[in-house]
Coordinates of C-alpha atoms in Angstrom, one line a residue:
M24 CA 0.0 0.0 0.0
S25 CA 1.7 3.1 -1.1
H26 CA 1.0 6.2 0.9
A27 CA 1.9 9.8 0.3
P28 CA -0.4 12.1 2.2
G29 CA 0.5 15.7 1.5
T30 CA 0.3 18.4 -1.1
A31 CA 3.0 18.0 -3.7
H32 CA 3.6 16.5 -7.1
S33 CA 6.5 15.5 -9.2
D34 CA 6.5 18.1 -12.0
P35 CA 9.7 20.2 -11.9
H36 CA 9.4 24.0 -11.4
P37 CA 9.9 26.1 -14.5
H38 CA 13.0 27.7 -13.1
E39 CA 15.3 25.2 -11.4
P40 CA 18.2 26.4 -9.4
P41 CA 21.7 25.5 -10.7
A42 CA 23.3 22.3 -9.4
S43 CA 25.5 24.3 -7.1
A44 CA 22.5 25.7 -5.3
E45 CA 21.2 22.3 -4.3
H46 CA 21.0 21.7 -0.6
P47 CA 24.2 19.7 0.4
H48 CA 22.3 17.4 2.8
R49 CA 19.2 16.8 0.8
W50 CA 19.7 13.0 0.5
R51 CA 20.3 12.7 4.3
L52 CA 17.2 14.8 4.9
L53 CA 15.2 12.6 2.5
A54 CA 16.2 9.6 4.6
L55 CA 15.1 11.2 7.8
L56 CA 11.8 12.5 6.3
C57 CA 11.1 9.1 4.9
L58 CA 11.8 7.5 8.3
A59 CA 9.3 9.8 9.9
Q60 CA 6.7 9.0 7.2
F61 CA 7.4 5.3 7.6
M62 CA 6.4 5.7 11.3
L63 CA 3.1 7.4 10.4
I64 CA 2.1 4.7 7.9
A65 CA 3.2 1.8 10.1
D66 CA 0.9 3.1 12.9
V67 CA -2.1 2.4 10.6
T68 CA -1.4 -1.4 10.4
V69 CA 0.8 -2.1 13.4
I70 CA -2.1 -1.6 15.7
N71 CA -4.3 -4.4 14.1
V72 CA -2.2 -7.3 15.4
A73 CA -2.1 -5.8 18.9
L74 CA -5.9 -5.1 19.2
P75 CA -7.0 -8.4 20.9
T76 CA -4.2 -8.1 23.5
I77 CA -5.0 -4.4 24.1
G78 CA -8.7 -5.3 24.5
E79 CA -7.9 -7.8 27.2
D80 CA -5.4 -5.6 29.1
L81 CA -7.6 -2.4 29.1
D82 CA -10.9 -4.2 29.2
L83 CA -12.0 -2.8 25.9
T84 CA -15.0 -4.2 24.0
G85 CA -15.2 -4.4 20.2
S86 CA -16.7 -0.9 20.1
G87 CA -13.8 0.6 22.1
L88 CA -11.2 -1.3 19.9
T89 CA -12.9 0.1 16.8
W90 CA -12.2 3.6 18.1
V91 CA -8.5 2.7 18.9
V92 CA -8.1 2.2 15.1
T93 CA -10.5 4.9 13.8
A94 CA -9.5 7.7 16.1
Y95 CA -6.0 7.9 14.5
T96 CA -7.1 7.7 10.8
L97 CA -10.1 10.0 11.5
F98 CA -8.0 12.9 12.7
F99 CA -5.2 12.1 10.3
G100 CA -7.5 12.3 7.3
S101 CA -9.9 15.0 8.3
L102 CA -7.1 17.5 9.3
L103 CA -4.7 16.8 6.4
L104 CA -5.9 19.7 4.3
L105 CA -5.7 22.1 7.2
G106 CA -2.2 20.7 8.0
G107 CA -1.1 21.5 4.5
R108 CA -2.5 25.0 4.8
L109 CA -0.7 25.5 8.1
A110 CA 2.6 24.4 6.6
D111 CA 2.1 27.2 4.0
T112 CA 1.3 29.7 6.8
I113 CA 4.0 29.1 9.4
G114 CA 6.7 27.5 7.2
K115 CA 7.2 23.9 6.3
P116 CA 10.0 23.0 8.8
R117 CA 8.0 24.6 11.7
A118 CA 4.9 22.7 10.8
F119 CA 6.9 19.4 10.4
L120 CA 8.6 19.8 13.8
A121 CA 5.3 20.8 15.5
G122 CA 3.5 17.8 14.1
L123 CA 6.3 15.5 15.0
T124 CA 6.4 16.8 18.5
V125 CA 2.7 16.2 19.0
F126 CA 2.9 12.8 17.4
T127 CA 5.9 11.6 19.5
A128 CA 4.3 12.9 22.8
A129 CA 1.0 11.3 21.9
S130 CA 2.9 8.0 21.2
I131 CA 4.3 8.1 24.7
A132 CA 0.8 8.8 26.1
S133 CA -0.6 5.8 24.1
G134 CA 2.0 3.4 25.5
L135 CA 1.3 4.7 29.0
A136 CA -2.4 4.4 28.7
V137 CA -4.1 2.8 31.7
G138 CA -7.6 2.8 30.2
G139 CA -9.5 2.9 26.9
G140 CA -10.4 6.5 27.1
M141 CA -6.8 7.6 27.6
L142 CA -5.6 5.4 24.7
I143 CA -8.3 6.7 22.3
A144 CA -7.6 10.3 23.2
A145 CA -3.8 9.7 22.7
R146 CA -4.5 8.1 19.3
S147 CA -6.6 11.1 18.3
A148 CA -3.7 13.4 19.2
Q149 CA -1.4 11.1 17.1
G150 CA -3.6 11.6 14.1
A151 CA -3.7 15.4 14.6
G152 CA 0.1 15.4 14.8
A153 CA 0.4 13.2 11.7
A154 CA -1.9 15.5 9.7
L155 CA 0.4 18.5 10.4
M156 CA 3.6 16.6 9.9
S157 CA 3.0 14.5 6.8
P158 CA 2.1 17.3 4.2
A159 CA 4.9 19.5 5.6
A160 CA 7.4 16.6 5.2
M161 CA 6.4 16.0 1.6
A162 CA 6.5 19.7 0.8
I163 CA 10.1 19.8 2.1
V164 CA 11.0 16.9 -0.1
T165 CA 9.7 18.5 -3.2
A166 CA 11.4 21.8 -2.3
L167 CA 14.8 20.1 -1.8
F168 CA 14.9 18.2 -5.1
H169 CA 14.6 19.4 -8.7
G170 CA 14.6 17.8 -12.1
P171 CA 15.2 14.0 -12.3
D172 CA 16.3 13.9 -8.7
R173 CA 12.8 14.9 -7.6
N174 CA 11.3 11.8 -9.3
K175 CA 13.8 9.6 -7.6
A176 CA 13.1 11.3 -4.2
L177 CA 9.3 10.9 -4.6
G178 CA 9.8 7.3 -5.7
A179 CA 11.6 6.6 -2.5
W180 CA 8.8 8.4 -0.6
A181 CA 6.2 6.2 -2.2
A182 CA 8.2 3.0 -1.6
I183 CA 8.8 3.8 2.1
G184 CA 5.0 4.2 2.5
G185 CA 4.4 0.8 1.1
A186 CA 7.1 -0.7 3.3
G187 CA 5.6 1.0 6.3
S188 CA 2.3 -0.9 5.9
A189 CA 4.1 -4.2 5.2
V190 CA 6.5 -4.0 8.1
G191 CA 3.9 -2.7 10.5
V192 CA 2.0 -5.9 10.6
L193 CA 5.1 -7.9 11.5
L194 CA 6.3 -5.3 14.1
G195 CA 2.9 -5.6 15.8
G196 CA 3.4 -9.3 16.3
V197 CA 7.0 -9.0 17.4
F198 CA 6.2 -6.3 20.1
V199 CA 3.1 -7.9 21.4
S200 CA 4.7 -11.3 21.8
G201 CA 7.9 -9.7 23.2
P202 CA 8.1 -6.6 25.4
G203 CA 4.4 -5.9 25.2
W204 CA 1.8 -4.0 23.2
E205 CA 2.9 -0.7 24.7
W206 CA 6.0 -0.9 22.5
V207 CA 3.8 -0.6 19.4
F208 CA 3.8 3.0 20.4
F209 CA 7.0 3.4 22.3
I210 CA 9.0 2.5 19.2
N211 CA 7.9 5.8 17.7
V212 CA 9.8 7.8 20.4
P213 CA 13.4 7.1 19.3
V214 CA 12.5 7.5 15.7
G215 CA 10.7 10.8 16.5
L216 CA 13.6 12.1 18.5
V217 CA 16.1 11.3 15.7
A218 CA 14.0 13.2 13.2
L219 CA 13.2 16.0 15.7
F220 CA 16.9 16.9 16.2
G221 CA 18.3 15.6 12.9
V222 CA 16.1 17.5 10.4
P223 CA 16.7 21.1 11.7
A224 CA 20.4 20.3 12.2
L225 CA 20.8 19.2 8.6
L226 CA 18.4 21.7 7.1
G227 CA 20.1 24.7 8.6
N228 CA 18.7 28.1 7.6
A229 CA 17.0 27.6 4.3
P230 CA 15.0 30.8 3.6
S231 CA 13.0 29.2 0.8
L232 CA 11.7 26.6 3.2
S233 CA 11.6 28.4 6.5
S234 CA 9.6 31.4 5.5
P235 CA 5.9 31.2 5.0
S236 CA 4.7 31.1 1.4
G237 CA 2.0 33.6 1.9
T238 CA -0.6 31.4 0.2
G239 CA -2.3 30.3 3.5
S240 CA -2.8 33.6 5.3
S241 CA -6.5 32.6 6.0
L242 CA -7.1 29.4 7.8
D243 CA -10.6 27.8 7.2
L244 CA -11.1 26.6 10.7
P245 CA -14.9 26.2 10.4
G246 CA -14.3 24.1 7.3
A247 CA -11.8 21.9 9.2
L248 CA -14.2 21.5 12.1
T249 CA -17.1 20.4 10.0
L250 CA -14.8 18.1 7.9
T251 CA -13.8 16.4 11.1
A252 CA -17.3 16.4 12.7
A253 CA -19.1 14.7 9.7
P254 CA -17.1 11.5 9.6
G255 CA -16.6 11.5 13.4
L256 CA -20.4 11.6 14.0
L257 CA -21.0 9.0 11.3
I258 CA -18.5 6.6 12.9
Y259 CA -19.9 7.3 16.4
G260 CA -23.4 6.5 15.1
L261 CA -22.3 3.3 13.5
V262 CA -20.4 2.2 16.6
Q263 CA -23.5 2.9 18.8
A264 CA -25.7 1.0 16.3
R265 CA -23.5 -2.0 16.7
D266 CA -24.2 -2.1 20.5
D267 CA -27.8 -0.7 20.6
G268 CA -29.3 -1.1 17.2
F269 CA -30.2 1.5 14.6
D270 CA -33.5 2.2 16.2
A271 CA -31.8 3.7 19.3
V272 CA -31.7 7.4 19.7
G273 CA -28.0 7.2 20.5
S274 CA -27.5 5.7 17.0
W275 CA -29.6 7.7 14.6
L276 CA -29.0 11.1 16.3
P277 CA -25.3 11.1 15.5
L278 CA -26.0 10.0 11.9
I279 CA -28.3 13.0 11.5
G280 CA -25.6 15.2 13.0
A281 CA -23.1 13.7 10.4
A282 CA -25.4 14.7 7.5
L283 CA -25.9 18.2 9.0
A284 CA -22.1 18.6 9.4
A285 CA -21.5 17.5 5.8
A286 CA -24.1 20.0 4.6
G287 CA -22.5 22.7 6.8
F288 CA -19.0 21.9 5.3
I289 CA -20.4 22.4 1.8
A290 CA -22.1 25.7 2.8
I291 CA -18.9 27.0 4.5
E292 CA -16.6 26.1 1.5
R293 CA -18.9 27.9 -0.9
R294 CA -18.8 31.1 1.2
V295 CA -15.3 31.3 2.8
R296 CA -12.6 33.4 1.1
E297 CA -9.9 30.8 1.2
P298 CA -11.7 27.4 1.5
L299 CA -9.9 24.1 2.4
V300 CA -11.5 22.6 -0.7
R301 CA -12.6 24.5 -3.9
L302 CA -15.9 22.8 -4.6
A303 CA -15.5 23.5 -8.4
L304 CA -12.8 20.8 -8.4
F305 CA -15.5 18.2 -7.9
A306 CA -16.8 19.0 -11.4
R307 CA -13.9 16.9 -12.6
R308 CA -15.3 13.4 -12.8
S309 CA -11.8 11.9 -12.8
L310 CA -11.0 13.5 -9.4
V311 CA -14.3 12.3 -8.0
G312 CA -13.8 8.8 -9.4
G313 CA -10.2 8.5 -8.1
S314 CA -11.3 9.7 -4.6
V315 CA -14.2 7.3 -4.4
V316 CA -12.0 4.4 -5.5
M317 CA -9.4 5.4 -2.9
L318 CA -12.0 5.7 -0.2
A319 CA -13.3 2.2 -0.9
A320 CA -9.9 0.6 -1.4
S321 CA -8.5 1.9 1.9
G322 CA -11.7 1.0 3.8
L323 CA -11.8 -2.5 2.4
L324 CA -8.1 -3.2 3.1
I325 CA -7.8 -1.9 6.6
A326 CA -11.2 -3.4 7.6
S327 CA -9.9 -6.8 6.3
F328 CA -6.8 -6.5 8.4
F329 CA -9.0 -5.6 11.4
L330 CA -11.3 -8.6 10.9
S331 CA -8.6 -11.1 10.1
S332 CA -6.5 -10.2 13.2
F333 CA -9.5 -11.0 15.4
Y334 CA -10.3 -14.1 13.5
I335 CA -6.7 -15.5 13.6
Q336 CA -6.2 -14.8 17.3
H337 CA -9.7 -15.3 18.8
V338 CA -11.0 -18.1 16.7
L339 CA -7.9 -20.0 15.6
G340 CA -5.9 -19.2 18.8
F341 CA -2.8 -17.9 17.1
S342 CA -0.3 -15.8 19.0
A343 CA 0.3 -12.2 18.0
L344 CA 3.7 -13.1 16.4
K345 CA 2.3 -15.8 14.3
T346 CA -0.5 -13.5 13.2
G347 CA 2.1 -10.9 12.1
L348 CA 3.8 -13.6 10.1
V349 CA 0.6 -14.7 8.5
F350 CA 0.0 -11.1 7.3
L351 CA 3.5 -10.8 5.7
P352 CA 2.5 -12.5 2.3
V353 CA -0.6 -10.3 2.3
A354 CA 1.5 -7.2 2.7
V355 CA 3.8 -8.4 -0.1
A356 CA 0.8 -8.9 -2.3
I357 CA -0.2 -5.2 -1.8
T358 CA 3.3 -4.1 -2.9
L359 CA 3.2 -6.4 -5.9
G360 CA -0.2 -5.1 -6.9
A361 CA 0.9 -1.5 -6.7
H362 CA 4.1 -2.3 -8.7
A363 CA 2.0 -3.9 -11.5
A364 CA -0.6 -1.1 -11.5
S365 CA 1.6 1.5 -13.3
H366 CA 2.3 -0.9 -16.2
L367 CA -1.4 -2.1 -16.4
V368 CA -2.8 1.4 -16.3
A369 CA -0.3 2.6 -19.0
R370 CA -1.3 -0.4 -21.2
L371 CA -5.1 -0.8 -20.6
G372 CA -6.2 2.5 -19.1
W373 CA -7.8 3.5 -15.8
R374 CA -11.3 2.2 -16.2
P375 CA -10.5 -1.4 -17.1
V376 CA -7.9 -1.7 -14.5
G377 CA -10.1 -0.2 -11.8
V378 CA -13.1 -2.4 -12.6
L379 CA -10.9 -5.5 -12.7
A380 CA -9.2 -4.6 -9.4
F381 CA -12.5 -4.4 -7.6
A382 CA -13.9 -7.5 -9.3
L383 CA -10.9 -9.4 -8.0
T384 CA -11.3 -7.8 -4.6
A385 CA -14.9 -9.0 -4.5
A386 CA -13.7 -12.5 -5.4
G387 CA -11.1 -12.5 -2.7
A388 CA -13.6 -11.3 -0.1
A389 CA -16.1 -14.0 -1.2
L390 CA -13.5 -16.7 -0.5
L391 CA -13.2 -15.3 3.0
T392 CA -16.9 -15.8 3.7
R393 CA -16.3 -19.5 4.1
L394 CA -14.1 -19.2 7.2
D395 CA -15.1 -21.2 10.3
A396 CA -13.4 -22.5 13.5
D397 CA -11.9 -25.4 11.5
S398 CA -10.5 -23.4 8.6
G399 CA -6.8 -23.5 7.9
V400 CA -5.1 -20.2 7.9
W401 CA -2.8 -20.9 5.0
T402 CA -5.3 -22.8 2.9
D403 CA -8.5 -20.8 3.6
L404 CA -7.6 -17.3 4.8
V405 CA -4.3 -16.3 3.2
P406 CA -5.3 -17.1 -0.5
G407 CA -8.5 -15.0 -0.4
F408 CA -6.8 -12.2 1.6
A409 CA -3.8 -12.2 -0.7
L410 CA -6.0 -11.9 -3.8
L411 CA -8.0 -9.1 -2.2
S412 CA -4.8 -7.3 -1.2
L413 CA -3.1 -7.8 -4.6
A414 CA -6.1 -6.2 -6.3
L415 CA -6.4 -3.3 -3.8
G416 CA -2.7 -2.6 -4.2
T417 CA -3.5 -2.0 -7.9
A418 CA -6.5 0.0 -7.0
F419 CA -4.5 2.5 -4.9
V420 CA -2.2 3.5 -7.8
C421 CA -5.1 3.5 -10.3
A422 CA -7.1 5.8 -8.0
T423 CA -4.2 8.3 -7.5
T424 CA -3.2 8.5 -11.1
A425 CA -6.8 8.9 -12.3
A426 CA -7.5 11.6 -9.7
M427 CA -4.4 13.6 -10.7
N428 CA -5.0 13.2 -14.5
G429 CA -5.1 16.4 -16.5
L430 CA -5.1 18.7 -13.6
P431 CA -3.6 22.2 -14.0
H432 CA -0.4 22.8 -12.0
Q433 CA -2.1 25.0 -9.4
D434 CA -4.6 22.3 -8.5
M435 CA -2.1 19.4 -8.0
G436 CA -1.5 20.0 -4.4
L437 CA -5.1 20.2 -3.4
A438 CA -6.0 17.2 -5.4
S439 CA -3.2 15.2 -3.8
G440 CA -4.5 16.3 -0.4
L441 CA -8.0 15.2 -1.3
V442 CA -6.8 11.7 -2.4
S443 CA -4.8 11.4 0.8
T444 CA -7.8 12.5 2.9
S445 CA -10.0 9.9 1.1
H446 CA -7.4 7.2 2.0
E447 CA -7.3 8.0 5.7
L448 CA -11.1 8.6 6.1
G449 CA -11.7 5.4 4.1
A450 CA -9.7 3.4 6.6
A451 CA -11.7 5.0 9.5
L452 CA -15.1 4.5 7.9
G453 CA -14.3 1.0 6.7
V454 CA -13.4 -0.3 10.1
A455 CA -16.5 1.3 11.7
V456 CA -18.8 -0.2 9.1
I457 CA -17.3 -3.7 9.0
S458 CA -17.0 -3.9 12.8
T459 CA -20.6 -3.0 13.2
I460 CA -21.6 -5.8 10.8
A461 CA -19.2 -8.3 12.5
G462 CA -20.8 -7.6 15.8
A463 CA -20.4 -10.1 18.6
S464 CA -17.9 -12.2 16.7
L465 CA -15.3 -9.6 17.7
E466 CA -15.9 -10.3 21.4
G467 CA -14.7 -13.9 21.0
G468 CA -11.7 -13.4 23.3
A469 CA -13.6 -14.6 26.4
A470 CA -14.8 -17.7 24.5
G471 CA -11.3 -18.5 23.3
P472 CA -10.5 -20.6 20.2
G473 CA -13.6 -21.7 18.4
A474 CA -15.7 -18.6 19.1
G475 CA -18.6 -17.9 16.7
T476 CA -17.7 -17.0 13.2
S477 CA -21.0 -15.9 11.6
G478 CA -20.2 -12.2 12.2
F479 CA -16.9 -12.6 10.2
D480 CA -18.9 -14.3 7.3
N481 CA -21.4 -11.4 7.3
A482 CA -18.6 -8.8 7.4
F483 CA -16.6 -10.3 4.5
T484 CA -19.9 -10.7 2.5
A485 CA -20.4 -7.0 3.0
C486 CA -16.8 -6.4 1.8
A487 CA -17.6 -8.4 -1.4
V488 CA -20.7 -6.3 -2.0
I489 CA -18.9 -3.0 -1.4
A490 CA -16.2 -4.1 -3.9
A491 CA -18.7 -5.0 -6.5
V492 CA -20.6 -1.7 -6.1
T493 CA -17.2 0.2 -6.4
A494 CA -16.4 -1.7 -9.6
A495 CA -19.7 -0.5 -11.1
L496 CA -19.0 3.1 -9.9
G497 CA -15.4 2.9 -11.3
A498 CA -16.8 2.0 -14.7
L499 CA -18.9 5.2 -14.5
L500 CA -16.4 7.6 -12.9
L501 CA -12.9 6.6 -13.8
P502 CA -11.5 8.2 -17.0
K503 CA -11.7 6.1 -20.2
G504 CA -8.2 6.8 -21.5
R505 CA -4.6 6.1 -20.4
P506 CA -1.9 8.3 -18.8
D507 CA -0.1 10.6 -21.2
P508 CA 3.6 9.5 -21.2
A509 CA 4.6 13.1 -21.9
Q510 CA 3.3 14.2 -18.5
G511 CA 5.9 12.0 -16.7
P512 CA 5.3 10.0 -13.6
V513 CA 2.6 11.0 -11.2
M514 CA 3.1 10.6 -7.5
A515 CA 1.4 7.5 -6.3
H516 CA -0.4 7.6 -3.0

């Protein structure tokens, strides 16, 4: 899974500085910035393997564990566009260091959490720090590199994002089976400190980076608030519905609030002088199609990790370390799918590749609907999950390149931010929806191996249906053509 939240693209500026003006430590800075980004991405997947153990230690139910995952991606996604604007306002290095400080402190608080409320609050703060840090880091990378070196740097950035998701699942198993689940969060601290001191030391006084750009003088705080409230209320309503049913006031009232917040966001963006999102961009069908595909792909993938982790540990009785090892071929399949996507899209075009990717995703999810207490992990779970992941790895690249296709230079940053927002919010919404459908099967820890599996079957059936619907939407919304080779490579999310 290739991630690149932020507001940048790979086209060189019209006036590049001479080689002698290049920053002397740019490659070392790239390594540090990629390391920091690796940490943010790993935190999306590393938590999945640790969830059953965290639930037992902190006495968290399935609803609480849903929030442990979604709090991070909710705040990461909904505040990304504001984070990019803040980076323009206060300067990219300041924004990066501020976000990194918040993220590192919140990681310490997560590891020290003595209850579910404290952990969820700390995870929310992690997401807010990531939303400020990630777009600033990517903007620094694009400012440090020019010409062919920029494409190399952005290629490394994309690759490290994919590696983060793959290594995260293994690290989760290693830490939970070794020093404890707390180290899923504590490992961020030395990484954060190295970047916190290393980046400013290497960067020095670079006026072009340190000074505000002047393009973000007005912050759309009401827009950011409603953009966070809408998915947050939606997730809260879904989680409540899981426990109390959709007829309960505590379920449908937040869902109505989510609809009102979404309407408020649209009204604010139409009237504010410098909106987070220029609504006119949504007239571009390719951007809408790419964002919808990204939303669905991220939601299906992270929800599948979430479900599979509980199934493997609660139903089959695997340890956290064995669970991480089971996920490794799945993570490799994501990377292979993303690698193949660029060639497939160039040869066949966005629409056929997108439709095929989600058709295969539906097939992989359908294979997972047959899981029960006697299933074999390598014969019954891994083949379907690997097929689903391979297809979604292709969908990620297809979504990003389709969304960015044909955009004018001035809209590239915003479009990249929208795709990144779709990725993180898709993960949050996917886990909320699928955990609501899985229901009591996620509570199988008390029952031990052999707990009920009907909820998993229902949830994977829902994944197959969502994938099939997305395939149909992709056929309508994704562009018909193929990328123009003359435009050069596009940064893959």
